[in-house]
XYZ file of C-alpha atoms in Angstrom:
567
model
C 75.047 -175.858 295.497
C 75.854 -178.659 293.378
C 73.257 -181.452 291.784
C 73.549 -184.318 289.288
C 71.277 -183.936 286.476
C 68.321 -185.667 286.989
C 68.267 -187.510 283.616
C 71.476 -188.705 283.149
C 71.207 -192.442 283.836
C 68.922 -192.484 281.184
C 70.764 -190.303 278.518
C 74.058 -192.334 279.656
C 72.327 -195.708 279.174
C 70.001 -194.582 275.889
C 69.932 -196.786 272.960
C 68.581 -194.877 269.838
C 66.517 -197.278 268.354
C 67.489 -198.286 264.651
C 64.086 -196.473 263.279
C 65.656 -193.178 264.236
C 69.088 -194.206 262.513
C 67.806 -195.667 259.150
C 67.245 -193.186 256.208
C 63.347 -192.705 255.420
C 61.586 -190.905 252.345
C 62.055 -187.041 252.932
C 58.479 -185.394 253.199
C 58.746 -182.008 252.076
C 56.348 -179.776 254.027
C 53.304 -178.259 252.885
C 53.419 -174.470 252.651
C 52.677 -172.434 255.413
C 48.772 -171.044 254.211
C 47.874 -174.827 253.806
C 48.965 -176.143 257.096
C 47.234 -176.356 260.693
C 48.741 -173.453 262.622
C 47.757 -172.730 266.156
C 48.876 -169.713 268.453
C 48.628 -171.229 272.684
C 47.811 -168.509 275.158
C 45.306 -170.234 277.512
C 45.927 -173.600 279.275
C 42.771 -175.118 277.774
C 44.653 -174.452 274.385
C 48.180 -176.084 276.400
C 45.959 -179.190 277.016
C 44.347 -179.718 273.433
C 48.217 -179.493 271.764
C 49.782 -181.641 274.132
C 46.969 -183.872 273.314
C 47.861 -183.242 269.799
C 51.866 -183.935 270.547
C 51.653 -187.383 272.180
C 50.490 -188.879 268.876
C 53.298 -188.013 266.886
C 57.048 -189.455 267.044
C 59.252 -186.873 265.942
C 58.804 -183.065 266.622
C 60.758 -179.443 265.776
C 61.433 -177.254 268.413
C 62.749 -173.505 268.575
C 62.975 -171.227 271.225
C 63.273 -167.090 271.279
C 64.388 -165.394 274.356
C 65.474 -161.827 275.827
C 68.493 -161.148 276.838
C 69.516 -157.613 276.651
C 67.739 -155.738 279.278
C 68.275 -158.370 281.704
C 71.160 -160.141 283.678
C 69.883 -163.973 283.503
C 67.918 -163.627 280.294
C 64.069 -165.276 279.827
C 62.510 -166.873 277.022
C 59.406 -165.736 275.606
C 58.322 -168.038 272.411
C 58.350 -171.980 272.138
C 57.563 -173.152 268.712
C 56.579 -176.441 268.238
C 56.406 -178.260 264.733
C 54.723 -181.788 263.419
C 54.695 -182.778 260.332
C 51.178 -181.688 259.965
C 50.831 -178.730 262.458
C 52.691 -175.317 263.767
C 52.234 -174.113 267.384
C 53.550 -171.035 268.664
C 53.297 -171.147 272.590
C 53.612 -167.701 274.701
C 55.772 -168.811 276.963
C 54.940 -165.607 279.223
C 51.671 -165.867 279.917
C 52.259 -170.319 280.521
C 55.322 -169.853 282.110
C 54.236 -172.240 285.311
C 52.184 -174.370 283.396
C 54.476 -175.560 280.468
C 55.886 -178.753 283.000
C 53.311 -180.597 281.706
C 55.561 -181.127 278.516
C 58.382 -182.703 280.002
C 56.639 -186.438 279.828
C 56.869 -185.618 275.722
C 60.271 -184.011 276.269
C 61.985 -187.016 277.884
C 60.091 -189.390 276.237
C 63.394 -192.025 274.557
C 60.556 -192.755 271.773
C 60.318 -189.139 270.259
C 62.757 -187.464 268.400
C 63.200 -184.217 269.392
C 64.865 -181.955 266.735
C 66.666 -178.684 267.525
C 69.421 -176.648 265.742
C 71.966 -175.221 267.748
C 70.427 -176.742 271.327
C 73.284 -175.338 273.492
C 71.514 -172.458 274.763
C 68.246 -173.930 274.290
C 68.291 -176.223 277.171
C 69.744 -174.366 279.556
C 66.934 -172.071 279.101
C 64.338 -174.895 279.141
C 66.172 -176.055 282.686
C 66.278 -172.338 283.915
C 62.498 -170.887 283.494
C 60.731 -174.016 282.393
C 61.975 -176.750 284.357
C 61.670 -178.854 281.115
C 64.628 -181.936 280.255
C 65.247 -183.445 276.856
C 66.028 -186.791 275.727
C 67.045 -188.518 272.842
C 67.338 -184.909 270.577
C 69.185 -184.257 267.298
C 71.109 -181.081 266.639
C 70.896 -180.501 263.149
C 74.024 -178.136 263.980
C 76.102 -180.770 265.254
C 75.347 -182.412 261.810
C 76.269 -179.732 260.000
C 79.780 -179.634 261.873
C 80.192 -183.136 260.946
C 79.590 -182.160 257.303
C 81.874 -179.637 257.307
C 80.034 -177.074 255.275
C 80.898 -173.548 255.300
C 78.070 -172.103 257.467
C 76.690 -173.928 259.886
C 73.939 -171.354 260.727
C 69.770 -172.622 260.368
C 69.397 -169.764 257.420
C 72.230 -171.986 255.550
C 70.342 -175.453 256.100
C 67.481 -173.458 254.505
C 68.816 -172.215 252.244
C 70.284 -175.640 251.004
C 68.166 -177.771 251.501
C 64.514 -175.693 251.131
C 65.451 -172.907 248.979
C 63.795 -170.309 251.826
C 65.066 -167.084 252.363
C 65.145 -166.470 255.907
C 65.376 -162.580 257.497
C 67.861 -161.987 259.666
C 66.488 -159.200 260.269
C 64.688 -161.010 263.295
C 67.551 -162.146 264.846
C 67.384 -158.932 267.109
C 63.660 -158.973 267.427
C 62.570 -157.695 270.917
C 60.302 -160.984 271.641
C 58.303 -159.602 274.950
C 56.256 -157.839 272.609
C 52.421 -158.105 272.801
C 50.863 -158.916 270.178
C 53.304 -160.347 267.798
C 53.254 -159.115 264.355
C 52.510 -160.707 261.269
C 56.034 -160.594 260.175
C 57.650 -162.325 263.340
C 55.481 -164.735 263.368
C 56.515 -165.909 260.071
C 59.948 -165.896 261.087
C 59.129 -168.258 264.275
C 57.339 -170.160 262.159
C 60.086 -170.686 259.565
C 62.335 -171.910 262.179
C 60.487 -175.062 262.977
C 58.577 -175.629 259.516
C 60.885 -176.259 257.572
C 63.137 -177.900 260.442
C 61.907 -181.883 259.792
C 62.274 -181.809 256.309
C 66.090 -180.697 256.718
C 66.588 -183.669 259.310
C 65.478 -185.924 256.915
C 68.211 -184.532 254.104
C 71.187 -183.656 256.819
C 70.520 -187.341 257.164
C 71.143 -188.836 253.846
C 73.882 -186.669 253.763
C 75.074 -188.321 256.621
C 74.529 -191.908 256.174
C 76.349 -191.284 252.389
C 79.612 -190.246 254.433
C 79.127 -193.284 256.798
C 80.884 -196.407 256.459
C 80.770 -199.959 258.690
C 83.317 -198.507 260.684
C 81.448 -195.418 262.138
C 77.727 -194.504 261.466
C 77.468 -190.797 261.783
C 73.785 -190.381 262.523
C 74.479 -192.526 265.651
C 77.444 -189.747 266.037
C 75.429 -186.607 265.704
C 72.734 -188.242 268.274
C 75.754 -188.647 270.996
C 77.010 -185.633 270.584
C 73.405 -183.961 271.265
C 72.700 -186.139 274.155
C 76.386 -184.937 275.521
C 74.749 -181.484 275.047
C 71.469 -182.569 277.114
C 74.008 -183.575 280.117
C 74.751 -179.890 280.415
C 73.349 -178.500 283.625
C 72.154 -174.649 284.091
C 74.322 -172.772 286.551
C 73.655 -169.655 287.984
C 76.999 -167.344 286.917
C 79.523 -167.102 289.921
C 81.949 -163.921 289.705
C 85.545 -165.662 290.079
C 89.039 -164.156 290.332
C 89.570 -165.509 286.996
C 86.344 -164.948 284.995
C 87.530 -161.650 283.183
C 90.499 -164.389 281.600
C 88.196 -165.591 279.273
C 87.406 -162.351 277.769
C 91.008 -161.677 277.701
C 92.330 -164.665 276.013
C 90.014 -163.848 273.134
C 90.811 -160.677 272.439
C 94.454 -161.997 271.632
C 96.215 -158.607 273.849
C 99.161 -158.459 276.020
C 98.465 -156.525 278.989
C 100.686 -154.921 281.933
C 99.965 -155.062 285.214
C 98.331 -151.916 285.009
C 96.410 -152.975 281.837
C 95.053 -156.177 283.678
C 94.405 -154.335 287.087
C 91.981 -152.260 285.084
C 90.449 -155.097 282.847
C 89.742 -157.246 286.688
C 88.289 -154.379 288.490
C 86.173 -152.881 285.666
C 84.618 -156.279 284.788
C 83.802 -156.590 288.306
C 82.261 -153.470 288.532
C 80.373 -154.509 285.424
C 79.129 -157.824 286.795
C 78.213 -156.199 290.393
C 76.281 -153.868 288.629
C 74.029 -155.483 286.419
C 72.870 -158.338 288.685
C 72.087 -154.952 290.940
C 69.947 -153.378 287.927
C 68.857 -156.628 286.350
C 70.691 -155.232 283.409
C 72.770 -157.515 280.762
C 76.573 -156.667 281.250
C 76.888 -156.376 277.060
C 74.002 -153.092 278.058
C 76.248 -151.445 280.793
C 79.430 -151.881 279.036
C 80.603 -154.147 276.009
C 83.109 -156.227 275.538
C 85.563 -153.832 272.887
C 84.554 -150.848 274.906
C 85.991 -152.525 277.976
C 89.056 -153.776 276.439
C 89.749 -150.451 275.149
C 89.358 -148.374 278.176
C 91.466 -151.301 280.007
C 94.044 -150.712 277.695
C 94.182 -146.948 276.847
C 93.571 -146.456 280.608
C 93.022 -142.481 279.896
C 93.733 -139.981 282.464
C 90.456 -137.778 281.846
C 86.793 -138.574 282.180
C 86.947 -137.425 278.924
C 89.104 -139.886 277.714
C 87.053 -142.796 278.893
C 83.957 -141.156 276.929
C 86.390 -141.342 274.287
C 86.796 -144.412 274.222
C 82.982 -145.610 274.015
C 81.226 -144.806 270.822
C 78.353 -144.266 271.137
C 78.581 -143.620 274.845
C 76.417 -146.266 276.501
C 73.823 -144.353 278.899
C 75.328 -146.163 282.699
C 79.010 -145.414 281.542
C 78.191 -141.968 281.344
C 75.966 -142.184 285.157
C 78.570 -144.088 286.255
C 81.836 -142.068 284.938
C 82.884 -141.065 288.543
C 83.443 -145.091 289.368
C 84.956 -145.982 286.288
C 87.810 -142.881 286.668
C 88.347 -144.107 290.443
C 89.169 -147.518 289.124
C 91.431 -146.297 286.103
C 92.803 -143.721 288.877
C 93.835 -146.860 290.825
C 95.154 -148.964 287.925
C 97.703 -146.207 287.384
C 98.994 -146.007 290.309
C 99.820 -149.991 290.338
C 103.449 -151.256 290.146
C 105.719 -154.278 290.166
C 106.305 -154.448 293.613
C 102.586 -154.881 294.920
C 102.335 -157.238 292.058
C 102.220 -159.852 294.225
C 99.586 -158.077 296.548
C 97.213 -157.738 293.561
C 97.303 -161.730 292.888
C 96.540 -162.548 296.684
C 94.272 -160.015 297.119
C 90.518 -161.978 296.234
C 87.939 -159.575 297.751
C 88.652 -157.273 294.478
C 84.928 -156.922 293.797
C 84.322 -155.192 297.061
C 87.242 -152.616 296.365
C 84.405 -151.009 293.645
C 83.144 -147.626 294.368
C 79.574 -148.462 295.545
C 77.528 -147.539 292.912
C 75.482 -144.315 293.703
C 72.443 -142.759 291.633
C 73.918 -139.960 290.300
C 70.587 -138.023 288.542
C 69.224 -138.228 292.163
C 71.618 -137.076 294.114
C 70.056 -134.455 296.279
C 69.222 -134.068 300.117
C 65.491 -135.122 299.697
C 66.582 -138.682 297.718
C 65.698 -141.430 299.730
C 65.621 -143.580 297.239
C 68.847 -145.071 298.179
C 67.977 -144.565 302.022
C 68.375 -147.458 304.976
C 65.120 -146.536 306.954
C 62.340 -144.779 306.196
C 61.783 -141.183 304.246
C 60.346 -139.587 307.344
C 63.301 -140.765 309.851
C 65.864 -139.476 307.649
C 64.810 -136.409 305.572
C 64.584 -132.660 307.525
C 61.467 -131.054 307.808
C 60.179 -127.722 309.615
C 59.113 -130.038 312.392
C 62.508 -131.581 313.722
C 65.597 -129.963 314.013
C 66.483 -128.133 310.960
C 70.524 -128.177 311.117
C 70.387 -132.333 311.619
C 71.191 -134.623 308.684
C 72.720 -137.351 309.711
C 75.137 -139.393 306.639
C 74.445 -142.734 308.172
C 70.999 -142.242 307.575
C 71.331 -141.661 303.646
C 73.503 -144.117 302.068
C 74.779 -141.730 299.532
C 78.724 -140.749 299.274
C 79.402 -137.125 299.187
C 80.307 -133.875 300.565
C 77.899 -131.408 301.985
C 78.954 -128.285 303.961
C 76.880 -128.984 306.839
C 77.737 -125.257 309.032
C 75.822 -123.409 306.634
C 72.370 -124.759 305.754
C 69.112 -122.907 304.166
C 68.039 -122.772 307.656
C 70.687 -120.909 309.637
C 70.347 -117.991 311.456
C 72.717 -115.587 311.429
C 74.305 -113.874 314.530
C 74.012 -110.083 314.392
C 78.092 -109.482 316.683
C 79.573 -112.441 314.631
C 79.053 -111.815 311.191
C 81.752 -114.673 310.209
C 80.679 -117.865 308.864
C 83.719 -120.825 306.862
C 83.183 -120.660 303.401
C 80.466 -118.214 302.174
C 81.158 -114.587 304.560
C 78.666 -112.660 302.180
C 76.164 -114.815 301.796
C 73.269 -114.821 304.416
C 70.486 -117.550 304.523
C 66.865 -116.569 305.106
C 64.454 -118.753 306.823
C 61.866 -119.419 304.388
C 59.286 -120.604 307.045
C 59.727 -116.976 308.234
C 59.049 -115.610 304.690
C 56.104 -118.179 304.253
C 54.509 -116.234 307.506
C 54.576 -112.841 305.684
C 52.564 -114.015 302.342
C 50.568 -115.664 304.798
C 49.961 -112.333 306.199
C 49.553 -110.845 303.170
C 47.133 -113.468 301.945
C 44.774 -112.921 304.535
C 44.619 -109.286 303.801
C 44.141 -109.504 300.274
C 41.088 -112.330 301.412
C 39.498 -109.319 303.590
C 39.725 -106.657 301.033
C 38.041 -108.845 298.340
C 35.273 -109.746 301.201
C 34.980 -105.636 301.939
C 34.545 -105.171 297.703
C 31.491 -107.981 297.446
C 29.807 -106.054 301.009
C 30.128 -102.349 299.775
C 29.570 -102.682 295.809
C 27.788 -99.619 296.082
C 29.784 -97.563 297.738
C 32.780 -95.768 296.383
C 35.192 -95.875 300.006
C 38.555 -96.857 298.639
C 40.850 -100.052 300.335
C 43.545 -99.747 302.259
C 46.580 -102.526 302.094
C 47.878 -101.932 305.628
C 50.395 -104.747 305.876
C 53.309 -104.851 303.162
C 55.079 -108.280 302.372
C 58.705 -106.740 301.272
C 58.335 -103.235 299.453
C 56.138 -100.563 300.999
C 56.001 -97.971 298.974
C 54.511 -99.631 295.638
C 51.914 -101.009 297.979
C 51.238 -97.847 299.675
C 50.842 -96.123 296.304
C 48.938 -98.351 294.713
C 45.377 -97.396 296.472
C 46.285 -93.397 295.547
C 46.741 -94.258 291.847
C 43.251 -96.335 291.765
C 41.183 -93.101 293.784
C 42.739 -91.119 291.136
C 41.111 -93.553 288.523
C 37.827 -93.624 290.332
C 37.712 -89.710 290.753
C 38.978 -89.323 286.615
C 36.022 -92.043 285.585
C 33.181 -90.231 287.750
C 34.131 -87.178 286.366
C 33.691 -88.224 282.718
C 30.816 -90.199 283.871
C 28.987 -87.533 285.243
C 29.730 -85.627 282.129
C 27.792 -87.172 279.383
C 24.648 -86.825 281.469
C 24.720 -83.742 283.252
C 24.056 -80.592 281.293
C 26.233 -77.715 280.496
C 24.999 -75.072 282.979
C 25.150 -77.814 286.191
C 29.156 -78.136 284.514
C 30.170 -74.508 284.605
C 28.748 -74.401 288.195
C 30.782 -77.279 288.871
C 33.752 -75.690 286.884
C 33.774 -72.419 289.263
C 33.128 -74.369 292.293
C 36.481 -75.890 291.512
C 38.022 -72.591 290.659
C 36.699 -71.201 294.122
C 38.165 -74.532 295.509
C 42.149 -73.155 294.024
C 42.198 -69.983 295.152
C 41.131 -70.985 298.694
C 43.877 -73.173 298.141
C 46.089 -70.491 296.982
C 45.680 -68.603 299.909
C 47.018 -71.113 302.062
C 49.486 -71.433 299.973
C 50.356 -68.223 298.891
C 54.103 -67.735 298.223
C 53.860 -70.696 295.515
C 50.984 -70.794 293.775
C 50.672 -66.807 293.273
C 54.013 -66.660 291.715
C 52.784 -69.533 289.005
C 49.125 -67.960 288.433
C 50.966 -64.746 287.962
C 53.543 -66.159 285.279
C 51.177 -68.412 283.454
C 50.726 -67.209 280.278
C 48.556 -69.688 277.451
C 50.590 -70.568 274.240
C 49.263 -69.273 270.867
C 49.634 -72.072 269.112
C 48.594 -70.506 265.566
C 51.981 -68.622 265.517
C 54.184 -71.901 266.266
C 56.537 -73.119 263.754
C 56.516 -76.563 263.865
C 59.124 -77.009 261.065
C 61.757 -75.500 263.199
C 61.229 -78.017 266.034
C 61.067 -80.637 263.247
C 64.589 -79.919 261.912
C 66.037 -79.223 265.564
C 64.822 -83.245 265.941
C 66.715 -84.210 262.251
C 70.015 -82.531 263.597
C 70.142 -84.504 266.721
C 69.605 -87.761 265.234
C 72.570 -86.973 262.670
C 74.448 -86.116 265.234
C 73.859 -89.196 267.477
C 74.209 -91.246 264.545
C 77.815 -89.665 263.695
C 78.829 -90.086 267.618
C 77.659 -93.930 267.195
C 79.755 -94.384 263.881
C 82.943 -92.700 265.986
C 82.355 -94.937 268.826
C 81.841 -98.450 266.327
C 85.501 -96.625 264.446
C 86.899 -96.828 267.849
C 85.915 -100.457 268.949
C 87.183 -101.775 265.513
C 90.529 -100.221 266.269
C 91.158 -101.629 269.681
C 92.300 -104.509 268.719
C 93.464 -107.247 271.392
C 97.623 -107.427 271.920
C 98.585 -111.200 271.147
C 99.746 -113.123 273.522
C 103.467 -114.274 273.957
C 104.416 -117.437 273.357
C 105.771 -118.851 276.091
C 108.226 -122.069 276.178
């Protein structure tokens, strides 16, 4: 869609009235702890400075804006200067109510003075809505001057003797509150700015003659620059040629394959993010891979240092692209310069830290229409339904049973998949068990009946032991329990009741147990040597340590055979 710009009868048709071309007294400024300075957040505040601003003929005006984590770019600081007065305006927080400027703005009775405007109005026109007429760019004058540096820290410099930090040029401006430091930066912008118009134009009117006056030149030239209109950015077959032109290269027709479809790619992809193409992929990084065009994914990380964070998400697209560039020749040469749908020939661009079955963040309908669940059929998942590009064995799933005749499945033969609905079922089981036992434990405190585990998950025999080893326990602590309080005669009655309990046992069991009764004889220890079994121990850790030094001997010998060199 295409518009005039709705001021341009009257910047076409403006005369600049001969108070704005004559020369008056400079006023230097006052310094920045003596004069009126006022931070706008609230529209009552918006009201009382445009109140202020309607008094006053000629004004400074700066603007900071982010650009780098966004495709389009927003501003986020207005400052606004008088001769008496600094305002800082959060442009954020007033962002629909800052129209009421634009009376001031185009107002062909107020000097409005800017340095380097080009990007400033466009980004008045694009989130403000605000026009400007009858400005002077202090950079155009500077141009016309012809000094060295035509940057605002220069004019400072020059003409105020004020060091400005530069330091602030990448200042992230979205940040709330501002601190002390950037607001003396914003400030310095616009402070300072009147005074320098006055100079620049002294300057001016001393190169002037009766031939050409070149005030009245640097105020055309900055009402040519209000005429520009903001555009939104429209992807062309030719808009990577600008790019190309500057980096002074001569490409092939591989080379410029490459440098069309990757800044494509690059422009699709950060109006899809909201991300600055400069973020995804810079300029030199672009050019480089375009004209190294490396086999590898390797060799495209190679060629990005340090490797911005999407190139390395998005290496799979970038190597298709390159893939494709190679392959390019002379003869479909003239294919390539017919073909215009070249920004739909990109790899669609796919998530690839969330690529997974359960990822429906990329989906077309809903989560519960596409994912699996217990509920629906398990073996069904549809591609359609999840817009994301890859392969997925879909005969062999977590969920498939296997056939007990036909043990042959494509792919995996010794794998086999177990339901895990079917193992949720047995620690259900289990669970329940283990709840019953605990209830049985609070009922019968008192009495000492052991617990059975009757139902297993998995292995049977640690569960099946475990209620022997904790009777044993019981039986072991009762014993010593009973011991500390029972006197000694009640214990030797005890003592031969267990006796008369063995040999009972004996007799049922009489070909073992006789033959070790018979045998057992008690161990003096008071004849032992001990120092014999002490040196047996010393000998056989000498001689394991000499079979360990023979076997380290051995390794160290063994040396690997080199390899021949083959041609």
């Amino acid at each position: 869609m295409f518009y005039k710009h709705p001021y341009q009868l009257e910047l076409e048709e403006l005369k600049f009235p001969d108070e704005h071309l004559k020369v008056s007294k400079a006023v230097k400024p006052a310094s920045l702890e003596d004069t009126k300075f006022v931070e706008v957040y609230t529209e009552e505040q918006l009201n009382l400075m445009v109140s202020d601003l309607e008094t006053v003929n000629e004004l400074a005006i700066d603007l900071e804006a982010h650009s780098y984590r966004t495709y389009q770019g927003f501003t986020c600081l207005m400052q606004i200067s008088t001769r008496n007065a600094d305002y800082i305006i959060d442009t954020l927080q007033l962002r629909d109510k800052l129209h009421v400027l634009n009376e001031i703005f185009t107002n062909p009775a107020v000097v409005k003075v800017f340095h380097g405007a080009d990007s400033d109005i466009l980004w008045l026109q694009r989130d403000l809505g605000l026009y400007v007429v009858n400005m002077f760019d202090t950079y155009q004058a500077a141009k016309i001057l012809n000094f060295s540096r035509k940057g605002l820290d220069f004019l400072l410099k020059h003409y105020c003797n004020v060091d400005a930090d530069k330091a602030f040029q990448l200042y992230d401006w979205r940040t709330r509150p501002l601190s002390t430091e950037a607001i003396f930066y914003a400030r310095c912008d616009t402070h300072y700015l009147l005074y320098v118009y006055d100079m620049i134009k002294k300057d001016l009117m001393a190169m002037s003659t009766n031939q050409c006056n070149y005030v009245e030149l640097v105020f055309q030239r900055s009402a040519d620059v209000c005429k520009t209109r903001y555009e939104v950015n429209i992807l062309n077959d030719d808009s990577h040629l600008s790019m190309y032109k500057r980096s002074k290269k001569m490409f092939d027709i591989q080379q410029m394959y490459a440098l069309k479809h990757l800044y494509a790619w690059r422009d699709k992809l950060a109006r899809e993010l909201d991300e600055s193409p400069g973020y995804i992929l810079p300029n030199h990084m672009l050019l480089k891979i375009s004209e190294m065009l490396p086999k590898e994914s390797f060799g495209i990380l190679a060629c990005c240092s340090p490797v911005p964070p999407l190139v390395r998400q998005c290496l799979h697209e970038i190597h298709y692209i390159i893939k494709n560039a190679r392959e390019q020749t002379f003869e479909n040469a003239e294919k390539l310069n017919e073909d215009k749908s070249f920004s739909q020939d990109v790899v669609k661009h796919i998530d690839v830290d969330m690529i997974s079955l359960h990822d429906y963040s990329k989906a077309i309908e809903t989560p519960e229409s596409s994912l699996p669940t217990l509920l629906n059929d398990l073996n069904k998942l549809v591609d359609d339904e999840i817009g994301i590009v890859y392969y997925t064995p879909q005969e062999i799933t977590i969920f498939q049973e296997m056939n007990k005749k036909s043990r042959k499945h494509i792919g995996l033969t010794n794998i086999v998949y177990k339901q895990p609905y079917e193992l949720y079922l047995k620690t259900v089981k289990y669970n329940n068990v283990v709840k019953k036992q605990l209830e049985k434990k609070d009922k019968i405190s008192d009495s000492n009946e052991p617990l059975n585990a009757s139902i297993p998950m998995e292995c049977s025999d640690k569960l099946y032991l475990a209620p022997q080893a904790k009777e044993i326990q019981k039986k072991t602590t009762e014993v010593s329990n009973t011991k500390k309080d029972v006197p000694n005669t009640i214990i030797r009655e005890i003592q031969l009741e267990d006796q008369s309990s063995s040999t009972s046992l004996t007799k049922q069991n009489p070909t073992n147990n006789s033959r070790q009764i018979k045998n057992f004889q008690p161990h003096k220890y008071e004849t032992t040597d001990f120092a014999k079994f002490h040196n047996q121990s010393k000998e056989a850790m000498l001689i394991a340590k000499r079979l360990q030094k023979k076997k380290n001997k051995s390794k160290k010998n063994k040396k690997p055979k080199r390899l021949q060199k083959t041609v």
